[in-house]
Coordinates of C-alpha atoms in Angstrom, one line a residue:
M1 CA 0.0 0.1 0.0
E2 CA 1.7 3.3 -1.2
R3 CA 1.8 6.5 0.8
K4 CA -0.7 8.8 -0.5
F5 CA 0.3 12.6 -0.4
R6 CA -1.8 15.8 -0.5
E7 CA -0.5 19.4 -0.3
F8 CA -2.0 22.3 1.8
P9 CA -0.9 25.8 1.9
I10 CA 0.4 27.4 4.9
I11 CA -1.4 30.8 5.5
D12 CA 0.6 31.7 8.8
K13 CA 3.7 30.3 10.4
P14 CA 2.7 26.7 11.5
D15 CA 2.1 26.2 15.1
Y16 CA 4.2 23.0 15.5
S17 CA 3.1 22.4 19.1
K18 CA -0.6 21.7 17.7
F19 CA 0.8 19.1 15.2
I20 CA 3.2 17.3 17.8
Y21 CA 0.5 17.3 20.6
W22 CA -2.2 16.0 18.2
A23 CA 0.2 13.2 17.2
C24 CA 1.2 12.3 20.8
Q25 CA -2.4 12.1 21.9
R26 CA -3.0 9.3 19.2
W27 CA 0.3 7.3 18.9
E28 CA 3.1 5.9 21.1
T29 CA 5.7 6.8 18.4
V30 CA 6.4 10.3 17.2
A31 CA 9.4 12.0 15.6
F32 CA 9.5 15.6 15.0
L33 CA 12.7 17.1 13.3
T34 CA 13.1 20.9 12.8
S35 CA 15.6 23.3 11.4
S36 CA 14.4 25.9 13.8
N37 CA 14.3 28.5 11.0
H38 CA 18.1 28.0 10.2
H39 CA 17.8 28.5 6.5
K40 CA 21.5 28.7 5.6
D41 CA 22.1 25.2 5.2
K42 CA 21.9 24.2 1.5
W43 CA 21.8 20.4 2.4
S44 CA 18.5 20.6 4.3
Q45 CA 15.4 19.6 2.4
C46 CA 12.7 21.1 4.4
D47 CA 11.8 23.2 7.4
A48 CA 10.5 20.5 9.5
M49 CA 9.1 16.9 9.4
L50 CA 6.6 15.1 11.8
A51 CA 6.3 11.4 11.7
A52 CA 3.6 9.6 13.7
G53 CA 2.2 6.1 14.1
T54 CA 3.8 2.8 13.2
F55 CA 3.0 1.3 9.9
E56 CA 6.1 -0.9 10.4
E57 CA 8.9 -0.8 13.0
I58 CA 12.1 -2.3 14.1
C59 CA 13.6 -2.5 17.6
P60 CA 16.4 -5.2 17.7
S61 CA 17.4 -6.8 20.8
P62 CA 21.0 -6.5 22.2
D63 CA 21.7 -9.8 20.8
D64 CA 20.9 -9.0 17.2
D65 CA 23.1 -7.3 14.8
S66 CA 21.3 -4.0 14.6
F67 CA 22.9 -2.9 11.3
I68 CA 21.9 -6.0 9.5
K69 CA 18.5 -5.6 10.8
L70 CA 18.2 -2.1 9.7
K71 CA 19.5 -3.0 6.2
E72 CA 16.8 -5.7 6.0
F73 CA 14.1 -3.3 7.2
T74 CA 15.0 -0.5 4.8
D75 CA 15.2 -3.0 1.9
Q76 CA 11.7 -4.3 2.6
N77 CA 10.2 -0.9 3.1
Q78 CA 10.8 1.5 0.3
D79 CA 9.2 4.4 2.1
W80 CA 10.1 7.1 4.6
A81 CA 11.7 5.8 7.8
F82 CA 12.5 7.8 11.0
G83 CA 14.7 6.5 13.8
F84 CA 17.6 6.7 16.1
L85 CA 21.0 5.0 16.6
S86 CA 22.3 4.8 20.2
Y87 CA 26.1 5.3 20.9
D88 CA 26.4 1.9 22.4
L89 CA 25.9 0.4 19.0
K90 CA 29.8 0.9 18.9
N91 CA 29.9 -2.5 20.9
Q92 CA 28.3 -4.1 17.9
I93 CA 30.9 -2.5 15.5
E94 CA 34.1 -3.0 17.5
E95 CA 35.1 -5.3 20.1
L96 CA 34.0 -2.9 22.9
N97 CA 31.7 -3.1 25.9
S98 CA 29.5 -0.8 28.1
N99 CA 29.3 -1.6 31.8
N100 CA 28.2 1.8 33.3
A101 CA 24.8 2.4 34.6
D102 CA 22.0 3.1 32.2
Y103 CA 19.2 5.1 33.9
V104 CA 17.2 6.0 30.9
E105 CA 17.2 2.6 29.1
M106 CA 16.6 3.6 25.5
P107 CA 16.8 0.8 23.0
L108 CA 19.9 0.5 21.0
L109 CA 18.2 1.2 17.6
H110 CA 14.7 2.1 16.6
F111 CA 13.2 2.9 13.3
F112 CA 9.6 3.1 12.0
V113 CA 7.7 3.8 8.9
P114 CA 5.2 6.2 10.0
E115 CA 1.3 6.1 9.3
V116 CA 1.1 9.7 9.0
L117 CA 3.9 12.0 7.8
F118 CA 3.9 15.9 7.6
I119 CA 6.7 17.8 5.5
F120 CA 6.7 21.6 6.0
R121 CA 8.5 23.4 3.2
H122 CA 8.2 26.3 0.6
G123 CA 5.1 27.6 2.3
K124 CA 3.1 24.4 2.2
I125 CA 2.4 21.2 4.2
E126 CA 2.8 17.9 2.4
L127 CA 0.7 15.3 4.2
G128 CA 1.5 11.7 3.5
V129 CA -0.8 8.8 5.0
R130 CA -0.2 5.3 4.7
G131 CA -2.3 2.4 6.2
N132 CA -6.2 1.6 6.3
T133 CA -7.0 5.3 6.9
A134 CA -5.3 6.3 3.6
I135 CA -8.1 4.8 1.6
E136 CA -10.9 6.9 3.5
N137 CA -12.2 9.6 1.4
G138 CA -11.0 13.1 2.7
V139 CA -8.7 11.5 5.2
H140 CA -6.1 14.2 4.6
E141 CA -8.6 17.1 5.0
K142 CA -10.0 15.3 8.2
I143 CA -6.4 15.4 9.6
I144 CA -5.5 18.8 9.0
D145 CA -9.1 19.9 10.5
Q146 CA -8.3 17.9 13.6
V147 CA -4.9 19.5 14.0
N148 CA -6.4 23.0 13.5
N149 CA -8.8 22.3 16.2
T150 CA -6.4 21.0 18.6
L151 CA -5.5 22.9 21.7
P152 CA -2.3 21.6 23.5
V153 CA -2.5 21.2 27.1
F154 CA 0.6 20.9 29.3
I155 CA 0.8 19.2 32.7
E156 CA 2.2 20.8 35.7
A157 CA 5.5 19.6 36.9
S158 CA 6.5 18.4 40.1
E159 CA 9.4 19.8 42.4
F160 CA 12.8 18.1 41.7
T161 CA 16.6 18.8 41.8
I162 CA 19.1 18.8 39.2
Q163 CA 22.2 17.0 40.5
H164 CA 25.8 16.4 39.1
R165 CA 26.9 12.9 38.7
T166 CA 30.5 14.0 38.7
T167 CA 31.9 16.6 41.0
R168 CA 34.1 19.3 39.9
N169 CA 37.1 17.8 41.7
D170 CA 36.4 14.4 40.3
Y171 CA 36.2 15.8 36.7
I172 CA 39.5 17.7 37.0
S173 CA 41.2 14.6 38.5
K174 CA 39.9 12.5 35.4
V175 CA 40.9 15.0 32.9
E176 CA 44.5 14.9 34.3
Q177 CA 44.3 11.2 34.1
I178 CA 43.2 11.4 30.5
K179 CA 46.1 13.8 29.6
T180 CA 48.5 11.1 31.1
H181 CA 47.2 8.8 28.5
I182 CA 47.8 11.4 25.9
K183 CA 51.4 12.0 27.1
Q184 CA 52.0 8.2 26.8
G185 CA 50.8 8.1 23.2
N186 CA 47.7 6.0 23.9
I187 CA 45.4 8.6 22.4
Y188 CA 45.8 12.3 21.2
E189 CA 42.2 13.4 21.8
A190 CA 39.2 12.1 23.8
N191 CA 35.6 13.4 24.3
F192 CA 34.9 13.0 28.0
C193 CA 31.3 13.5 29.1
M194 CA 29.5 13.8 32.3
E195 CA 25.9 13.6 33.4
F196 CA 23.4 16.0 35.1
F197 CA 20.3 14.3 36.2
C198 CA 16.9 14.6 38.0
E199 CA 15.1 11.8 39.9
H200 CA 11.4 11.9 40.7
A201 CA 10.9 14.3 37.8
S202 CA 7.5 14.6 36.6
I203 CA 7.9 16.9 33.5
D204 CA 5.8 17.6 30.5
P205 CA 7.8 16.2 27.5
L206 CA 6.5 18.4 24.8
G207 CA 6.2 21.6 26.9
T208 CA 9.9 21.1 27.9
F209 CA 11.0 20.6 24.3
L210 CA 9.2 23.7 23.1
K211 CA 10.8 25.7 25.8
L212 CA 14.3 24.1 25.0
N213 CA 13.9 25.1 21.2
Q214 CA 12.8 28.5 22.2
I215 CA 15.9 29.2 24.4
N216 CA 18.3 27.4 22.0
P217 CA 16.9 27.1 18.5
S218 CA 19.0 24.8 16.6
P219 CA 19.2 23.4 13.1
F220 CA 19.0 19.8 14.1
A221 CA 16.5 19.9 16.9
C222 CA 14.1 17.0 17.4
F223 CA 11.3 15.6 19.6
Y224 CA 11.2 11.9 19.8
K225 CA 8.7 9.8 21.6
L226 CA 9.0 6.1 22.0
R227 CA 6.1 5.0 24.2
N228 CA 7.2 6.3 27.6
K229 CA 10.6 7.4 26.7
Y230 CA 11.5 10.7 25.1
L231 CA 14.4 12.6 23.5
L232 CA 14.2 16.5 23.7
S233 CA 17.0 17.8 21.6
S234 CA 18.4 21.1 20.5
S235 CA 21.4 19.6 18.6
P236 CA 23.4 22.1 16.4
E237 CA 25.4 19.3 14.7
R238 CA 24.9 17.0 11.7
F239 CA 26.3 13.6 11.8
L240 CA 25.9 12.3 8.4
A241 CA 23.7 13.1 5.4
K242 CA 23.5 11.6 1.9
R243 CA 22.2 13.3 -1.1
N244 CA 22.2 11.3 -4.3
Q245 CA 25.6 9.8 -4.3
T246 CA 27.3 12.5 -2.0
L247 CA 27.9 11.8 1.7
L248 CA 28.7 14.7 4.0
S249 CA 29.6 15.0 7.5
Q250 CA 29.8 18.3 9.7
P251 CA 31.7 17.7 13.0
I252 CA 31.8 20.4 15.7
K253 CA 34.8 21.0 17.7
G254 CA 35.5 24.4 19.2
T255 CA 33.1 26.3 21.5
I256 CA 33.1 29.8 23.0
K257 CA 30.4 31.6 25.0
R258 CA 28.4 34.5 23.2
A259 CA 28.6 38.0 24.5
I260 CA 25.8 40.3 24.7
A261 CA 27.3 43.5 23.2
P262 CA 27.9 43.1 19.5
E263 CA 31.4 44.3 19.5
K264 CA 32.3 41.9 22.2
D265 CA 30.5 39.0 20.4
F266 CA 32.4 39.7 17.3
L267 CA 35.6 39.5 19.3
Q268 CA 34.5 36.2 20.8
K269 CA 34.0 34.9 17.2
E270 CA 37.6 35.9 16.3
I271 CA 39.1 34.5 19.5
L272 CA 37.5 31.1 18.7
K273 CA 38.5 31.5 15.0
N274 CA 42.0 31.9 15.8
D275 CA 42.5 29.7 19.1
P276 CA 45.2 27.2 18.2
K277 CA 43.9 24.6 20.7
E278 CA 40.4 24.8 19.3
R279 CA 41.6 24.6 15.7
S280 CA 43.9 21.7 16.4
E281 CA 40.8 19.8 18.1
N282 CA 38.7 20.5 15.1
I283 CA 41.4 19.4 12.6
M284 CA 42.1 16.2 14.4
I285 CA 38.5 15.2 14.1
V286 CA 38.5 16.2 10.5
D287 CA 41.3 13.7 9.8
L288 CA 39.3 11.0 11.7
V289 CA 36.2 11.8 9.7
R290 CA 38.1 11.6 6.3
N291 CA 39.2 8.4 7.3
D292 CA 35.8 7.1 8.4
L293 CA 34.2 8.2 5.1
S294 CA 37.1 6.8 3.0
H295 CA 35.8 3.2 3.8
S296 CA 32.8 3.8 1.6
A297 CA 33.9 6.5 -0.7
Q298 CA 34.8 6.4 -4.3
K299 CA 38.6 6.6 -4.7
G300 CA 39.8 10.1 -4.4
S301 CA 36.6 11.6 -3.8
V302 CA 37.0 12.5 0.0
K303 CA 37.5 16.3 0.4
V304 CA 37.3 19.0 3.0
T305 CA 34.9 21.7 1.7
E306 CA 35.1 23.9 4.7
L307 CA 37.7 23.8 7.5
C308 CA 37.0 25.5 10.9
G309 CA 34.1 27.6 9.9
I310 CA 32.5 29.7 12.7
Y311 CA 28.8 29.4 13.2
S312 CA 26.7 31.4 15.8
Y313 CA 23.8 30.0 18.0
A314 CA 21.7 31.4 20.8
T315 CA 24.3 30.9 23.7
V316 CA 27.6 29.9 21.8
H317 CA 29.7 30.2 18.7
Q318 CA 30.9 26.8 17.3
M319 CA 33.8 25.7 15.0
I320 CA 32.5 23.3 12.3
S321 CA 34.2 21.8 9.3
T322 CA 32.5 20.0 6.3
I323 CA 33.8 16.7 4.8
E324 CA 32.3 15.3 1.6
C325 CA 32.7 12.3 -0.6
K326 CA 31.0 10.3 -3.3
L327 CA 29.6 7.1 -2.0
R328 CA 30.8 3.9 -3.9
H329 CA 28.0 2.2 -5.9
D330 CA 28.7 -1.2 -4.3
V331 CA 28.2 0.1 -0.8
H332 CA 24.8 -0.1 0.9
F333 CA 23.9 3.3 2.4
V334 CA 23.3 1.5 5.9
D335 CA 26.8 0.2 5.7
A336 CA 28.2 3.8 5.0
I337 CA 26.4 4.9 8.2
K338 CA 27.8 2.0 10.1
M339 CA 31.4 2.8 8.9
A340 CA 31.0 6.4 10.1
F341 CA 29.5 5.5 13.5
P342 CA 29.9 6.6 16.1
M343 CA 30.8 10.1 15.0
G344 CA 34.3 11.2 15.6
S345 CA 33.2 14.5 17.3
M346 CA 31.9 12.4 20.2
T347 CA 34.7 9.8 20.4
G348 CA 38.3 11.2 20.1
A349 CA 41.2 9.7 18.2
P350 CA 42.4 7.1 17.6
K351 CA 38.7 6.2 17.8
I352 CA 38.6 2.8 19.4
R353 CA 41.2 3.5 22.1
A354 CA 39.5 6.7 23.0
M355 CA 36.2 5.0 23.3
T356 CA 37.5 2.3 25.4
L357 CA 39.2 4.7 27.7
M358 CA 36.0 6.9 28.1
E359 CA 34.1 4.0 29.3
E360 CA 36.5 3.8 32.2
F361 CA 36.5 7.5 33.1
E362 CA 32.7 8.2 32.6
T363 CA 30.2 7.1 35.2
T364 CA 27.1 6.7 33.2
R365 CA 26.4 4.9 30.0
R366 CA 25.7 7.3 27.1
G367 CA 22.9 5.4 25.6
L368 CA 21.2 7.6 23.2
Y369 CA 23.4 10.6 24.0
S370 CA 26.3 10.8 21.3
G371 CA 24.0 8.7 19.1
A372 CA 22.0 10.0 16.2
V373 CA 18.4 10.8 15.1
G374 CA 17.1 11.3 11.5
Y375 CA 15.3 10.2 8.5
I376 CA 15.8 7.9 5.4
S377 CA 13.7 9.0 2.3
P378 CA 12.3 6.5 -0.2
C379 CA 15.2 7.3 -2.7
R380 CA 17.5 6.3 0.1
D381 CA 18.8 9.8 0.9
F382 CA 19.1 10.5 4.7
D383 CA 20.1 13.1 7.3
F384 CA 21.1 12.2 10.9
N385 CA 22.1 14.7 13.7
V386 CA 24.4 14.3 16.5
I387 CA 22.5 13.9 19.8
I388 CA 24.0 16.6 22.0
R389 CA 22.3 19.6 23.8
S390 CA 19.6 17.2 24.9
I391 CA 17.3 16.1 27.7
L392 CA 16.6 12.2 27.8
Y393 CA 13.5 11.4 29.7
N394 CA 12.2 8.2 31.0
Q395 CA 8.5 9.0 32.0
E396 CA 7.8 5.7 33.7
S397 CA 10.9 6.0 36.2
Q398 CA 10.5 9.9 36.2
Y399 CA 14.4 10.1 35.4
A400 CA 15.8 13.0 33.3
S401 CA 19.3 13.2 32.0
I402 CA 21.5 15.8 30.6
M403 CA 25.0 15.0 29.4
A404 CA 27.7 17.3 28.1
G405 CA 31.3 16.7 27.0
S406 CA 34.3 18.4 25.8
A407 CA 37.5 17.4 23.8
I408 CA 40.4 16.7 25.9
T409 CA 43.9 17.4 24.3
I410 CA 47.4 17.7 25.7
G411 CA 46.7 21.5 25.8
S412 CA 43.5 21.2 28.0
I413 CA 43.1 23.0 31.2
A414 CA 41.0 20.9 33.3
E415 CA 39.1 23.7 35.0
K416 CA 38.3 25.4 31.6
E417 CA 37.0 22.0 30.2
Y418 CA 34.7 21.7 33.2
E419 CA 33.3 25.2 32.6
E420 CA 32.7 24.3 28.8
C421 CA 30.6 21.4 30.0
L422 CA 28.5 23.6 32.2
L423 CA 28.2 26.0 29.4
K424 CA 27.0 23.5 27.0
A425 CA 24.5 22.1 29.5
Q426 CA 23.2 25.5 30.3
S427 CA 20.4 25.7 27.9
M428 CA 18.9 22.4 29.1
V429 CA 19.4 23.3 32.8
K430 CA 17.7 26.7 32.2
T431 CA 14.8 25.0 30.3
L432 CA 14.1 22.7 33.3
Q433 CA 14.6 25.7 35.7
D434 CA 12.1 28.0 33.8
F435 CA 9.5 25.3 33.1
N436 CA 9.7 23.5 36.3
P437 CA 9.8 24.4 40.1
I438 CA 13.2 23.0 40.7
K439 CA 16.7 23.6 42.4
T440 CA 20.1 22.8 41.4
T441 CA 22.8 21.1 43.5
K442 CA 26.6 20.6 42.7

């Protein structure tokens, strides 16, 4: 049964909250991806997408080979698919393991072919319906009418506390230990992460996401509902995209806080642009990504099209590079994803050794954090973000998790790396503080 599309004009700016709320009231699986009005990205194909309901889905067990299952799933379903890849899939790609505690308990991988798909672009809504409802007369108009008549209702939050899993002193001590490994030549860069968490937290997932996206609008933001577990993300980073035979990755390495005064903010950008430590971090990961892409690329096609570009967001300036290649015709697109995963910006280099060491120094299993969320189109193009600047929430256990990390190199000053983690977590913490009656402890 093919997906049937109808187009509807957008008279005013769409109220995405109505669409997401309408979907969440009806289905246990919902994915909303938005560019948050960042229109400078020539690779993005739309303003936003909302997928809801499960015509087909895949959620492999930890004993399954998730990438083989995903390949089979996409080969059998030549339709739109939405889903996520958890960081801990690294254990299926390499001989690695994860023994740290997992408090959110997201699956390793989940993809679904939606019953209903909204694509927002060029001043119109493209509504695609699949399943038994697709054969009903006027079903598209009925859906639009239902959404237009929807009034989102947000639940009142309970009081809870944001806690730090790692103390400042512990963090500084571990950074110094990581630098010892760098001096010994075991690694030359590592992405070291720590967790902020809330227990007994009754929050409204959609209201919290909308607040987060208001505070920190980002080009790869997403809301993902999988039954009673949620991802609320304001990610600024693209992991990997495919357009025809072109693959591209845009790793972020290099961060500086924005200033309020325009002249000081411009100076902050210049400081980041010319900072030798930040540039070296970025270039190291560019080399790693070039190597990752080379495994699936046509010979001689890997190229860096932008090196250490400076991009501005609500609270920070970031240093971003772009690496492109042409995908070999004999490589399945799922294998191209697998060969680049996890993304180098969240591992360090050399990749395997850095991931091994971070499992020893970190106290929480990353799970979906450092993973990716995105879509696969019927023509097998795709676009996946990097799951950073995010809140992960288990509604059943009432546990909320925020993770943040920074790149540790030989030139790292532990105290500054700690402050960078606080800066990166700032928008998520502020979201919870503004939307919920909470307090913060260190």
